[in-house]
């Protein structure tokens, strides 16, 4: 007859309907009492199962869902004013004043209290990747609003598209949008699912996962070709440049094969056919078995493009799998004028482009295209009795579980579908182009600055620059260039990565091992004597070369400390020693010219201050 209502907090209520008898009234009373004292009353409420906790969540979801979307919009607006890099101390959520409880709450909590912690505890620990116009680090991500809605829908629907029957729309939308994307990016038709051949696209979680999938397929293919006579996995070699992303190295580790990293210092950081040939010939002499090549179109450090056409020829000659890592650079194939950079793609076996980099989607959506799906199916295909179904057995459908490592798969195509429809190819192309325009704008300022120089040609939306240094020039003037002359001796010590790191530390913050310092001092002494130059002048020039990394590290740190510009560094092998290079990646969805100008102002201001205040570190005295 009555309704017993126990309020738990301001937002959710539990409601128990009961016909009241004296005993039940007593039970109800006790439950109420226990609930009020926050003791364990749940077992007493027999009618309350796990589903009851969700009974009201539909309404909550709608109202709090709206609230959350508003929260995200506000966050994206407000974070522009904040320090771009989070400044919380280590372990801040684990211990100390901002720590979260050590165990999960026993009783359900309302959204309001969760949201309150979101503001007070989570936001301070965020580095503002997405919406801050001061973020120029890594590669600027682009989770556009339509893609965020697609992501929400993906979670809301929560279908598992491991095979076609599990949710036909999940598979078929993926086929359709990946073909749309392939056309937008002007990929060879062999990569499209609608093409006559055995090719097609599949969404993977990342470029890293994609690399493992295709390298495994390549490995199995070569093993089958050689009928197992390979000398074992440790004897199998995949080739790429020293500029290839470390995921290739990681993938090789996982597969138990060797990654032959080819030095590109003499070829403008590009993988050349000549170097590739030489590396393979050397390995074959040792009895090793090449099985795959990875070329990169848009390397992570400097966005260099490996020359695909000549690499294709080397791979073809030995019947090797050619994978193209276009994780970042691939998006730029939509722009006119970039055709030459992608020439040769026709000869690739696989190609990956991350939609979560330049293509407006949040992580995780990597589009992997295969010229022939069969080697991947042979490597990863499994038959599970519990998944057998007529559609699969008809052979007329795609079952994506056999194209990937896990079984389960999210409906990730939704986010790309939302993006492609909401922006149109015109909007997407404008977005990609915007990054290149901003990069040119920043580079123009670098070129005009007395103390800065471009470290390499601007590529895509990336500018790599350096604080000019005189050390190398002075050294060459004093003792001669590398070659076989006395300069070679100094160069040899400076070029020894291990020794150098002992001197200046891997992060450029002073390692200094006295043995190494003494050795370098000795070499300077000897060379100065040989060439009849002032020892102090030679030492000063060497110090300046050594100081190069340290001054860049100081500049970078000071820029980041302002909170108004987040940039990172990379290192390139140089003539005398590794070169410290600062990377500025632009082109966020909302980034404009004035943001790039702002970044330049911050960097210029910090540099001017350091120039006045810092001293060249004296390693050799
Ligand atoms: N390949 C290249 C060229 C990249 O630049 C990156 C990341 O920046 C990756 C691969 C790694 O991508 P993912 O995180 O999708 O594995």
Coordinates of C-alpha atoms and ligand atoms in Angstrom, one line a residue:
X1 CA 0.0 0.0 0.0
X2 CA 2.7 2.4 0.7
X3 CA 5.9 3.7 -0.9
X4 CA 9.0 3.6 1.2
X5 CA 11.4 6.2 -0.1
X6 CA 14.9 6.4 1.2
X7 CA 16.9 9.4 0.0
X8 CA 20.6 8.6 -0.5
X9 CA 21.8 11.9 -1.7
X10 CA 20.5 14.9 -3.6
X11 CA 20.6 13.3 -7.0
X12 CA 19.5 9.7 -6.9
X13 CA 16.9 8.1 -4.8
X14 CA 16.0 4.5 -4.2
X15 CA 12.4 3.6 -4.2
X16 CA 11.0 0.4 -2.8
X17 CA 7.4 -0.6 -3.1
X18 CA 6.0 -2.9 -0.4
X19 CA 2.7 -4.0 0.9
X20 CA 2.9 -3.2 4.5
X21 CA 2.4 -5.8 7.1
X22 CA 3.6 -5.3 10.7
X23 CA 6.6 -7.5 10.1
X24 CA 7.5 -5.7 6.8
X25 CA 7.0 -2.3 8.5
X26 CA 9.5 -3.4 11.1
X27 CA 11.9 -4.6 8.4
X28 CA 11.4 -1.3 6.5
X29 CA 12.0 0.7 9.7
X30 CA 15.2 -1.2 10.4
X31 CA 16.4 -0.7 6.8
X32 CA 15.7 2.9 7.0
X33 CA 17.6 3.2 10.2
X34 CA 20.5 1.3 8.8
X35 CA 20.5 3.4 5.6
X36 CA 20.5 6.5 7.7
X37 CA 23.4 5.4 9.7
X38 CA 25.1 4.3 6.4
X39 CA 25.5 0.7 7.5
X40 CA 25.2 -2.2 5.2
X41 CA 21.5 -2.3 4.6
X42 CA 21.4 -3.6 1.1
X43 CA 21.0 -7.3 1.9
X44 CA 17.8 -6.5 3.8
X45 CA 16.1 -4.9 0.8
X46 CA 15.3 -8.2 -1.0
X47 CA 13.6 -6.4 -3.9
X48 CA 16.6 -4.4 -4.7
X49 CA 18.9 -6.0 -7.3
X50 CA 21.8 -4.5 -9.3
X51 CA 19.4 -3.3 -12.0
X52 CA 17.6 -1.1 -9.5
X53 CA 20.7 1.0 -9.2
X54 CA 20.3 1.8 -12.9
X55 CA 16.6 2.3 -12.8
X56 CA 16.8 6.0 -12.7
X57 CA 20.0 6.3 -14.7
X58 CA 18.2 6.9 -18.0
X59 CA 17.0 10.3 -16.7
X60 CA 20.3 10.9 -15.0
X61 CA 22.1 10.0 -18.1
X62 CA 20.1 12.5 -20.2
X63 CA 20.5 15.4 -17.8
X64 CA 24.0 14.7 -16.7
X65 CA 25.0 13.8 -20.3
X66 CA 23.9 17.3 -21.3
X67 CA 25.7 18.7 -18.3
X68 CA 28.9 16.9 -19.3
X69 CA 28.7 18.1 -22.9
X70 CA 28.4 21.6 -21.6
X71 CA 31.3 20.9 -19.2
X72 CA 33.5 19.8 -22.1
X73 CA 32.6 22.9 -24.1
X74 CA 33.5 25.1 -21.1
X75 CA 36.6 23.2 -20.5
X76 CA 37.8 23.7 -24.0
X77 CA 37.1 27.4 -23.8
X78 CA 38.6 28.0 -20.4
X79 CA 41.7 25.9 -20.7
X80 CA 43.0 28.3 -23.2
X81 CA 43.7 30.7 -20.3
X82 CA 45.5 28.1 -18.2
X83 CA 49.0 27.0 -17.9
X84 CA 49.2 24.5 -20.9
X85 CA 51.3 21.9 -19.0
X86 CA 50.0 20.4 -15.8
X87 CA 52.1 21.3 -12.7
X88 CA 50.8 18.7 -10.2
X89 CA 53.5 16.9 -8.2
X90 CA 54.2 13.2 -8.8
X91 CA 51.6 10.8 -7.3
X92 CA 49.2 13.7 -6.5
X93 CA 46.1 11.5 -6.8
X94 CA 47.7 8.7 -4.8
X95 CA 49.0 10.6 -1.7
X96 CA 48.8 14.1 -0.3
X97 CA 46.1 16.7 0.0
X98 CA 44.5 16.0 -3.4
X99 CA 44.7 12.2 -3.1
X100 CA 41.6 10.1 -4.0
X101 CA 40.4 7.5 -1.5
X102 CA 42.3 4.3 -1.5
X103 CA 39.2 2.1 -2.1
X104 CA 36.1 2.5 -4.3
X105 CA 33.0 4.0 -2.6
X106 CA 30.8 1.3 -1.1
X107 CA 27.6 3.1 -1.7
X108 CA 26.6 4.7 -5.0
X109 CA 27.5 8.3 -5.5
X110 CA 25.6 11.0 -7.4
X111 CA 27.0 12.5 -10.6
X112 CA 27.3 15.9 -8.8
X113 CA 29.9 14.7 -6.5
X114 CA 31.8 12.9 -9.3
X115 CA 31.7 16.1 -11.4
X116 CA 32.9 18.1 -8.4
X117 CA 36.0 15.9 -8.2
X118 CA 36.5 16.2 -11.9
X119 CA 36.9 19.9 -11.5
X120 CA 39.0 19.8 -8.3
X121 CA 41.1 16.7 -8.8
X122 CA 41.3 15.7 -12.4
X123 CA 41.5 19.1 -14.3
X124 CA 44.6 20.2 -12.3
X125 CA 46.4 17.1 -13.5
X126 CA 45.6 17.7 -17.2
X127 CA 48.0 19.0 -19.8
X128 CA 45.7 20.7 -22.2
X129 CA 46.4 18.8 -25.4
X130 CA 43.3 19.4 -27.4
X131 CA 41.9 22.9 -27.0
X132 CA 44.8 25.0 -25.7
X133 CA 46.2 27.2 -28.4
X134 CA 49.5 27.1 -26.6
X135 CA 50.1 23.4 -27.3
X136 CA 52.7 22.8 -30.0
X137 CA 54.2 19.6 -28.7
X138 CA 54.3 16.1 -30.3
X139 CA 51.8 16.3 -33.1
X140 CA 48.9 18.5 -32.3
X141 CA 45.8 16.2 -31.8
X142 CA 42.4 17.0 -33.3
X143 CA 39.4 15.6 -31.5
X144 CA 36.8 17.7 -33.2
X145 CA 33.3 18.0 -31.7
X146 CA 31.6 15.8 -34.3
X147 CA 34.2 13.0 -33.6
X148 CA 33.6 13.4 -29.8
X149 CA 29.9 12.8 -30.5
X150 CA 30.7 9.8 -32.6
X151 CA 32.8 8.5 -29.8
X152 CA 29.9 9.0 -27.4
X153 CA 27.6 7.1 -29.7
X154 CA 30.1 4.3 -30.0
X155 CA 30.1 3.9 -26.2
X156 CA 26.4 4.3 -26.0
X157 CA 25.6 1.7 -28.6
X158 CA 28.4 -0.6 -27.4
X159 CA 28.2 -3.1 -30.2
X160 CA 31.0 -5.5 -30.8
X161 CA 31.8 -5.7 -34.4
X162 CA 34.2 -8.7 -34.4
X163 CA 32.3 -10.4 -37.1
X164 CA 29.7 -9.2 -39.6
X165 CA 26.7 -10.9 -37.8
X166 CA 27.7 -9.4 -34.5
X167 CA 26.5 -6.1 -35.9
X168 CA 26.4 -5.7 -39.7
X169 CA 26.3 -1.9 -39.5
X170 CA 29.6 -1.8 -37.5
X171 CA 31.4 -3.8 -40.2
X172 CA 29.8 -2.2 -43.2
X173 CA 30.1 1.4 -42.1
X174 CA 33.8 0.7 -41.5
X175 CA 34.2 -0.6 -45.1
X176 CA 32.4 2.4 -46.5
X177 CA 34.2 5.2 -44.5
X178 CA 37.6 3.6 -45.1
X179 CA 36.9 3.6 -48.8
X180 CA 35.7 7.3 -48.5
X181 CA 38.9 8.1 -46.7
X182 CA 41.1 6.2 -49.2
X183 CA 39.5 8.3 -52.0
X184 CA 40.0 11.5 -50.1
X185 CA 43.6 10.6 -49.5
X186 CA 44.0 9.6 -53.2
X187 CA 45.3 6.1 -52.3
X188 CA 45.8 3.6 -55.1
X189 CA 42.5 1.8 -55.8
X190 CA 44.0 -1.6 -54.8
X191 CA 43.6 -0.5 -51.1
X192 CA 39.8 0.0 -51.4
X193 CA 37.4 -2.7 -50.4
X194 CA 35.3 -2.0 -53.4
X195 CA 38.2 -2.7 -55.8
X196 CA 38.3 -6.0 -57.7
X197 CA 41.3 -7.3 -55.9
X198 CA 41.9 -8.7 -52.4
X199 CA 42.7 -5.4 -50.8
X200 CA 40.8 -3.3 -48.2
X201 CA 41.0 -1.2 -45.1
X202 CA 40.5 -2.0 -41.5
X203 CA 40.5 0.2 -38.4
X204 CA 43.1 -0.6 -35.8
X205 CA 43.7 1.0 -32.5
X206 CA 47.0 2.6 -33.4
X207 CA 49.8 2.8 -35.9
X208 CA 51.7 0.6 -33.5
X209 CA 49.2 -2.2 -33.5
X210 CA 49.0 -1.9 -37.3
X211 CA 52.7 -2.4 -37.6
X212 CA 52.6 -5.6 -35.5
X213 CA 49.7 -7.0 -37.6
X214 CA 51.4 -6.4 -40.9
X215 CA 54.9 -7.4 -39.7
X216 CA 53.5 -10.7 -38.5
X217 CA 51.8 -11.2 -41.8
X218 CA 55.0 -10.4 -43.6
X219 CA 57.0 -12.7 -41.4
X220 CA 54.6 -15.7 -41.9
X221 CA 54.5 -15.0 -45.6
X222 CA 58.3 -15.2 -45.9
X223 CA 58.5 -18.2 -43.6
X224 CA 56.0 -20.0 -45.9
X225 CA 57.9 -18.9 -49.0
X226 CA 61.2 -20.3 -47.5
X227 CA 59.3 -23.4 -46.3
X228 CA 60.5 -22.6 -42.7
X229 CA 64.2 -22.6 -43.7
X230 CA 64.9 -19.2 -42.1
X231 CA 67.2 -20.0 -39.2
X232 CA 64.6 -18.9 -36.7
X233 CA 62.8 -15.7 -35.9
X234 CA 66.0 -14.1 -34.5
X235 CA 67.5 -14.5 -37.9
X236 CA 64.7 -12.6 -39.7
X237 CA 65.2 -8.9 -40.3
X238 CA 62.9 -5.9 -40.8
X239 CA 64.5 -2.7 -42.2
X240 CA 63.8 0.9 -41.6
X241 CA 65.6 4.2 -41.0
X242 CA 66.9 5.6 -37.8
X243 CA 64.1 8.1 -38.2
X244 CA 61.4 5.4 -38.2
X245 CA 59.1 5.6 -35.2
X246 CA 60.1 3.5 -32.2
X247 CA 56.9 1.4 -32.6
X248 CA 58.7 -0.5 -35.4
X249 CA 61.5 -1.3 -32.9
X250 CA 58.9 -2.3 -30.3
X251 CA 57.0 -4.4 -32.9
X252 CA 60.2 -6.2 -33.8
X253 CA 60.8 -6.9 -30.1
X254 CA 57.3 -8.4 -29.7
X255 CA 57.7 -10.6 -32.8
X256 CA 61.2 -11.7 -31.8
X257 CA 62.8 -10.4 -35.0
X258 CA 65.7 -8.0 -35.6
X259 CA 65.1 -4.4 -36.6
X260 CA 68.0 -3.1 -38.7
X261 CA 68.0 0.6 -38.2
X262 CA 69.7 2.4 -41.1
X263 CA 71.7 5.5 -40.4
X264 CA 70.4 8.4 -42.4
X265 CA 72.8 11.2 -41.4
X266 CA 74.3 11.5 -44.9
X267 CA 71.0 11.4 -46.7
X268 CA 69.0 14.2 -45.1
X269 CA 67.4 11.7 -42.7
X270 CA 65.8 9.8 -45.6
X271 CA 66.0 6.0 -46.2
X272 CA 67.7 5.5 -49.5
X273 CA 67.6 2.5 -51.8
X274 CA 71.4 2.5 -51.7
X275 CA 71.7 2.3 -48.0
X276 CA 68.9 -0.3 -47.9
X277 CA 70.6 -2.5 -50.4
X278 CA 73.9 -2.2 -48.6
X279 CA 72.3 -3.2 -45.2
X280 CA 70.5 -6.2 -46.7
X281 CA 73.6 -7.4 -48.5
X282 CA 75.6 -7.1 -45.3
X283 CA 72.9 -9.1 -43.4
X284 CA 72.6 -11.7 -46.1
X285 CA 76.3 -12.3 -45.9
X286 CA 75.8 -13.1 -42.3
X287 CA 73.1 -15.6 -43.2
X288 CA 70.2 -13.4 -42.1
X289 CA 66.8 -13.3 -43.8
X290 CA 65.3 -9.9 -44.8
X291 CA 61.5 -10.1 -44.7
X292 CA 60.1 -6.5 -44.6
X293 CA 60.8 -2.9 -45.1
X294 CA 59.1 0.0 -43.3
X295 CA 59.2 3.4 -45.0
X296 CA 57.9 6.5 -43.4
X297 CA 56.0 9.3 -45.1
X298 CA 56.4 12.1 -42.5
X299 CA 58.9 11.0 -39.8
X300 CA 58.2 11.9 -36.2
X301 CA 61.3 13.9 -35.6
X302 CA 61.2 16.1 -38.7
X303 CA 58.4 15.0 -41.0
X304 CA 60.9 13.8 -43.7
X305 CA 59.5 11.6 -46.5
X306 CA 61.3 8.5 -47.4
X307 CA 61.6 8.2 -51.2
X308 CA 59.0 5.5 -51.9
X309 CA 59.7 4.9 -55.5
X310 CA 63.2 3.7 -55.1
X311 CA 62.4 1.8 -51.9
X312 CA 59.7 -0.1 -53.7
X313 CA 62.2 -1.4 -56.2
X314 CA 64.5 -2.8 -53.5
X315 CA 61.6 -4.5 -51.7
X316 CA 60.3 -5.9 -55.0
X317 CA 63.6 -7.4 -56.0
X318 CA 63.7 -9.5 -52.9
X319 CA 60.0 -10.1 -52.6
X320 CA 59.8 -8.2 -49.3
X321 CA 56.7 -6.8 -47.6
X322 CA 56.7 -3.0 -47.8
X323 CA 54.8 -1.2 -45.1
X324 CA 54.4 2.5 -45.2
X325 CA 54.0 4.3 -41.9
X326 CA 52.0 7.5 -42.7
X327 CA 50.6 7.8 -39.2
X328 CA 50.9 11.6 -39.3
X329 CA 51.9 12.5 -42.8
X330 CA 49.3 10.4 -44.5
X331 CA 46.6 13.0 -44.0
X332 CA 48.5 15.5 -46.2
X333 CA 48.0 13.4 -49.3
X334 CA 44.6 15.2 -49.6
X335 CA 46.4 18.4 -50.5
X336 CA 47.2 19.4 -54.1
X337 CA 51.0 19.7 -54.5
X338 CA 51.8 16.7 -52.3
X339 CA 51.5 14.0 -55.0
X340 CA 55.2 13.7 -55.5
X341 CA 55.8 12.9 -51.9
X342 CA 53.5 9.9 -52.0
X343 CA 54.6 8.7 -55.5
X344 CA 55.4 5.0 -55.3
X345 CA 52.6 4.1 -52.9
X346 CA 51.2 1.8 -55.6
X347 CA 54.1 -0.6 -54.8
X348 CA 53.3 -0.9 -51.0
X349 CA 51.8 -3.9 -49.3
X350 CA 50.3 -1.9 -46.4
X351 CA 49.8 1.7 -45.5
X352 CA 48.6 3.2 -42.2
X353 CA 47.3 6.7 -41.5
X354 CA 46.2 7.8 -38.0
X355 CA 42.8 9.5 -38.0
X356 CA 43.6 10.4 -34.4
X357 CA 46.4 12.6 -35.6
X358 CA 45.5 15.1 -38.3
X359 CA 42.1 13.8 -39.3
X360 CA 40.0 15.3 -36.6
X361 CA 39.2 12.2 -34.5
X362 CA 40.1 11.4 -30.9
X363 CA 42.4 8.4 -30.2
X364 CA 42.0 5.5 -31.1
X365 CA 41.5 5.1 -34.8
X366 CA 44.2 4.1 -37.2
X367 CA 43.2 3.3 -40.8
X368 CA 45.3 0.4 -42.0
X369 CA 45.1 -0.4 -45.7
X370 CA 46.2 -3.7 -47.2
X371 CA 46.9 -4.4 -50.8
X372 CA 46.1 -8.0 -50.1
X373 CA 44.1 -9.0 -47.0
X374 CA 45.0 -12.7 -47.3
X375 CA 48.4 -12.8 -45.6
X376 CA 46.9 -11.0 -42.6
X377 CA 44.0 -13.4 -42.5
X378 CA 46.4 -16.3 -42.8
X379 CA 48.5 -14.9 -39.9
X380 CA 45.6 -13.9 -37.6
X381 CA 42.5 -15.9 -38.7
X382 CA 41.0 -18.2 -36.1
X383 CA 37.9 -20.3 -36.0
X384 CA 35.9 -20.3 -32.8
X385 CA 33.0 -22.8 -32.7
X386 CA 30.9 -20.4 -30.7
X387 CA 31.3 -17.7 -33.3
X388 CA 30.3 -19.9 -36.3
X389 CA 27.5 -18.4 -38.3
X390 CA 26.0 -18.6 -41.8
X391 CA 27.1 -15.2 -42.9
X392 CA 30.7 -16.0 -42.1
X393 CA 30.5 -19.4 -43.8
X394 CA 29.0 -17.9 -46.9
X395 CA 32.3 -16.0 -47.5
X396 CA 30.3 -13.0 -48.6
X397 CA 31.1 -10.8 -45.5
X398 CA 34.0 -9.3 -43.8
X399 CA 34.8 -10.6 -40.3
X400 CA 37.2 -8.0 -39.0
X401 CA 38.3 -10.1 -36.0
X402 CA 40.6 -11.9 -38.4
X403 CA 42.3 -8.6 -39.4
X404 CA 43.4 -7.6 -35.9
X405 CA 44.9 -8.8 -32.6
X406 CA 42.0 -8.7 -30.2
X407 CA 38.6 -10.3 -30.7
X408 CA 36.4 -7.4 -29.5
X409 CA 36.2 -4.2 -31.5
X410 CA 34.5 -0.9 -31.0
X411 CA 32.3 0.9 -33.5
X412 CA 35.1 3.3 -34.2
X413 CA 33.9 4.0 -37.8
X414 CA 31.2 6.2 -36.3
X415 CA 33.7 8.9 -35.3
X416 CA 35.2 9.1 -38.8
X417 CA 31.7 9.0 -40.3
X418 CA 30.6 11.9 -38.2
X419 CA 33.7 13.8 -39.1
X420 CA 33.6 13.2 -42.8
X421 CA 29.9 14.2 -43.0
X422 CA 30.1 17.2 -40.7
X423 CA 33.2 18.7 -42.2
X424 CA 32.9 17.4 -45.7
X425 CA 36.1 16.8 -47.7
X426 CA 36.3 20.6 -48.2
X427 CA 36.4 21.2 -44.5
X428 CA 38.8 18.4 -43.8
X429 CA 41.2 19.6 -46.5
X430 CA 41.0 23.2 -45.1
X431 CA 41.9 21.9 -41.7
X432 CA 44.9 20.0 -43.0
X433 CA 46.1 23.0 -45.0
X434 CA 45.7 25.3 -42.1
X435 CA 48.5 23.5 -40.3
X436 CA 50.9 24.0 -43.2
X437 CA 50.1 27.7 -43.4
X438 CA 50.7 28.2 -39.7
X439 CA 54.0 26.3 -39.9
X440 CA 55.2 28.5 -42.8
X441 CA 54.2 31.6 -40.8
X442 CA 56.2 30.5 -37.8
X443 CA 59.2 29.5 -40.0
X444 CA 59.2 32.9 -41.6
X445 CA 59.7 34.4 -38.2
X446 CA 62.5 32.0 -37.3
X447 CA 64.3 32.9 -40.6
X448 CA 64.2 36.6 -39.7
X449 CA 65.5 36.1 -36.1
X450 CA 69.2 36.7 -35.5
X451 CA 69.7 33.9 -33.0
X452 CA 67.4 31.2 -34.5
X453 CA 67.7 29.0 -37.6
X454 CA 65.7 26.3 -39.2
X455 CA 67.2 22.9 -38.4
X456 CA 65.8 21.4 -41.6
X457 CA 63.2 22.3 -44.3
X458 CA 59.7 22.9 -42.9
X459 CA 57.5 19.9 -43.6
X460 CA 53.8 19.5 -43.2
X461 CA 52.8 21.4 -40.1
X462 CA 56.1 21.0 -38.3
X463 CA 58.9 23.5 -37.8
X464 CA 62.2 22.2 -36.5
X465 CA 64.6 25.0 -35.4
X466 CA 67.7 25.7 -33.4
X467 CA 69.4 28.3 -31.4
X468 CA 72.2 29.3 -33.6
X469 CA 75.7 28.2 -32.4
X470 CA 79.1 29.3 -33.5
X471 CA 81.1 26.5 -31.9
X472 CA 81.2 24.2 -34.8
X473 CA 82.3 26.9 -37.2
X474 CA 84.9 28.1 -34.8
X475 CA 86.3 24.6 -34.4
X476 CA 86.6 24.0 -38.1
X477 CA 88.3 27.4 -38.4
X478 CA 90.8 26.5 -35.7
X479 CA 91.6 22.8 -36.4
X480 CA 90.1 22.0 -39.8
X481 CA 87.0 19.9 -40.7
X482 CA 86.5 16.3 -40.0
X483 CA 88.4 14.3 -42.6
X484 CA 91.6 12.7 -41.5
X485 CA 93.1 15.9 -40.1
X486 CA 93.5 16.8 -36.4
X487 CA 89.8 17.9 -36.3
X488 CA 89.0 14.2 -36.8
X489 CA 90.3 13.4 -33.4
X490 CA 88.1 15.9 -31.6
X491 CA 85.2 14.9 -33.8
X492 CA 85.6 11.3 -32.9
X493 CA 85.3 12.1 -29.2
X494 CA 82.4 14.4 -29.7
X495 CA 80.7 11.9 -32.0
X496 CA 80.8 9.1 -29.5
X497 CA 77.3 9.2 -28.2
X498 CA 78.1 7.4 -25.0
X499 CA 80.9 9.7 -24.1
X500 CA 78.9 12.7 -25.0
X501 CA 76.1 11.7 -22.8
X502 CA 78.5 11.2 -19.9
X503 CA 79.6 14.8 -20.5
X504 CA 76.4 16.5 -20.9
X505 CA 73.8 14.0 -19.7
X506 CA 71.0 12.5 -21.9
X507 CA 68.7 15.4 -21.2
X508 CA 71.4 18.0 -21.5
X509 CA 71.7 18.6 -17.8
X510 CA 75.3 17.9 -16.9
X511 CA 76.4 14.3 -16.5
X512 CA 80.1 14.9 -16.3
X513 CA 82.3 11.9 -15.8
X514 CA 85.8 13.0 -15.0
X515 CA 87.6 10.3 -17.0
X516 CA 85.8 11.5 -20.1
X517 CA 86.5 15.2 -19.3
X518 CA 90.1 14.4 -18.9
X519 CA 90.3 12.4 -22.1
X520 CA 88.7 15.3 -24.1
X521 CA 91.0 17.8 -22.4
X522 CA 93.9 15.6 -23.5
X523 CA 92.7 15.5 -27.1
X524 CA 92.2 19.3 -27.2
X525 CA 95.7 19.8 -25.8
X526 CA 97.3 17.5 -28.4
X527 CA 95.4 18.9 -31.3
X528 CA 96.0 22.5 -30.4
X529 CA 99.7 21.7 -30.2
X530 CA 99.6 20.0 -33.6
X531 CA 97.9 22.8 -35.4
X532 CA 99.8 25.5 -33.5
X533 CA 96.7 27.2 -32.2
X534 CA 95.9 28.6 -28.8
X535 CA 94.7 25.8 -26.5
X536 CA 92.3 28.1 -24.7
X537 CA 90.6 29.0 -28.1
X538 CA 90.3 25.4 -29.1
X539 CA 88.9 24.5 -25.7
X540 CA 86.4 27.4 -25.8
X541 CA 85.1 26.2 -29.2
X542 CA 84.8 22.6 -28.0
X543 CA 82.9 23.9 -25.0
X544 CA 80.6 25.8 -27.2
X545 CA 79.8 22.7 -29.2
X546 CA 79.2 20.8 -26.0
X547 CA 77.1 23.6 -24.6
X548 CA 74.8 23.4 -27.6
X549 CA 72.6 20.8 -26.1
X550 CA 72.5 22.3 -22.7
X551 CA 71.5 25.8 -23.9
X552 CA 68.7 24.3 -25.9
X553 CA 67.5 22.3 -22.9
X554 CA 67.5 25.4 -20.8
X555 CA 65.6 27.3 -23.5
X556 CA 63.0 24.6 -23.8
X557 CA 62.5 24.3 -20.0
X558 CA 62.2 28.1 -19.6
X559 CA 59.6 28.2 -22.4
X560 CA 57.6 25.4 -20.9
X561 CA 57.8 27.0 -17.5
X562 CA 56.0 30.1 -18.8
X563 CA 52.9 27.9 -19.3
X564 CA 52.3 29.8 -22.5
X565 CA 53.9 27.5 -25.0
X566 CA 54.4 23.7 -25.0
X567 CA 57.1 22.5 -27.4
X568 CA 59.4 19.5 -27.3
X569 CA 62.7 18.5 -28.7
X570 CA 64.3 15.8 -30.8
X571 CA 67.9 15.0 -31.7
X572 CA 69.4 14.6 -35.1
X573 CA 72.8 13.1 -35.8
X574 CA 75.0 16.0 -36.8
X575 CA 78.4 16.6 -38.4
X576 CA 80.3 16.9 -35.1
X577 CA 77.8 15.5 -32.6
X578 CA 74.1 15.0 -32.2
X579 CA 72.1 18.1 -32.8
X580 CA 69.5 19.2 -30.3
X581 CA 66.5 20.4 -32.3
X582 CA 63.3 22.1 -31.1
X583 CA 60.0 21.0 -32.7
X584 CA 57.0 23.1 -33.0
X585 CA 54.0 21.3 -34.4
X586 CA 51.0 23.5 -35.2
X587 CA 47.6 23.3 -36.7
X588 CA 45.1 22.6 -33.9
X589 CA 41.4 22.8 -34.8
X590 CA 41.2 26.3 -33.3
X591 CA 44.8 27.5 -33.8
X592 CA 45.2 30.7 -35.7
X593 CA 48.0 32.9 -36.9
X594 CA 48.0 34.9 -33.7
X595 CA 48.6 31.8 -31.6
X596 CA 51.7 30.9 -33.6
X597 CA 52.8 34.6 -33.3
X598 CA 52.2 34.2 -29.5
X599 CA 54.4 31.1 -29.4
X600 CA 57.2 32.9 -31.2
X601 CA 57.0 35.8 -28.9
X602 CA 57.3 33.6 -25.8
X603 CA 60.3 31.7 -27.3
X604 CA 62.0 34.9 -28.5
X605 CA 61.5 36.6 -25.1
X606 CA 62.9 33.6 -23.2
X607 CA 65.9 33.4 -25.6
X608 CA 66.7 37.0 -25.2
X609 CA 66.7 36.7 -21.4
X610 CA 68.9 33.6 -21.4
X611 CA 71.3 35.2 -23.8
X612 CA 71.9 37.9 -21.3
X613 CA 72.0 35.8 -18.2
X614 CA 73.5 32.4 -19.0
X615 CA 77.2 31.4 -19.3
X616 CA 78.7 28.8 -21.6
X617 CA 79.4 25.8 -19.4
X618 CA 83.1 25.0 -19.2
X619 CA 83.6 21.3 -19.6
X620 CA 87.2 21.5 -21.0
X621 CA 89.3 23.9 -18.9
Ligands
LIG1 N1 54.4 6.5 -36.6 C1 54.7 7.8 -36.7 C2 55.4 8.3 -37.9 C3 54.3 8.7 -35.7 O1 54.6 10.0 -35.8 C4 53.7 8.2 -34.5 C5 53.3 9.0 -33.4 O2 53.5 10.2 -33.4 C6 53.4 6.8 -34.5 C7 53.8 6.0 -35.5 C8 52.7 6.2 -33.3 O3 51.4 6.2 -33.5 P1 50.4 5.3 -32.6 O4 50.3 6.0 -31.2 O5 49.1 5.3 -33.3 O6 51.0 3.9 -32.5

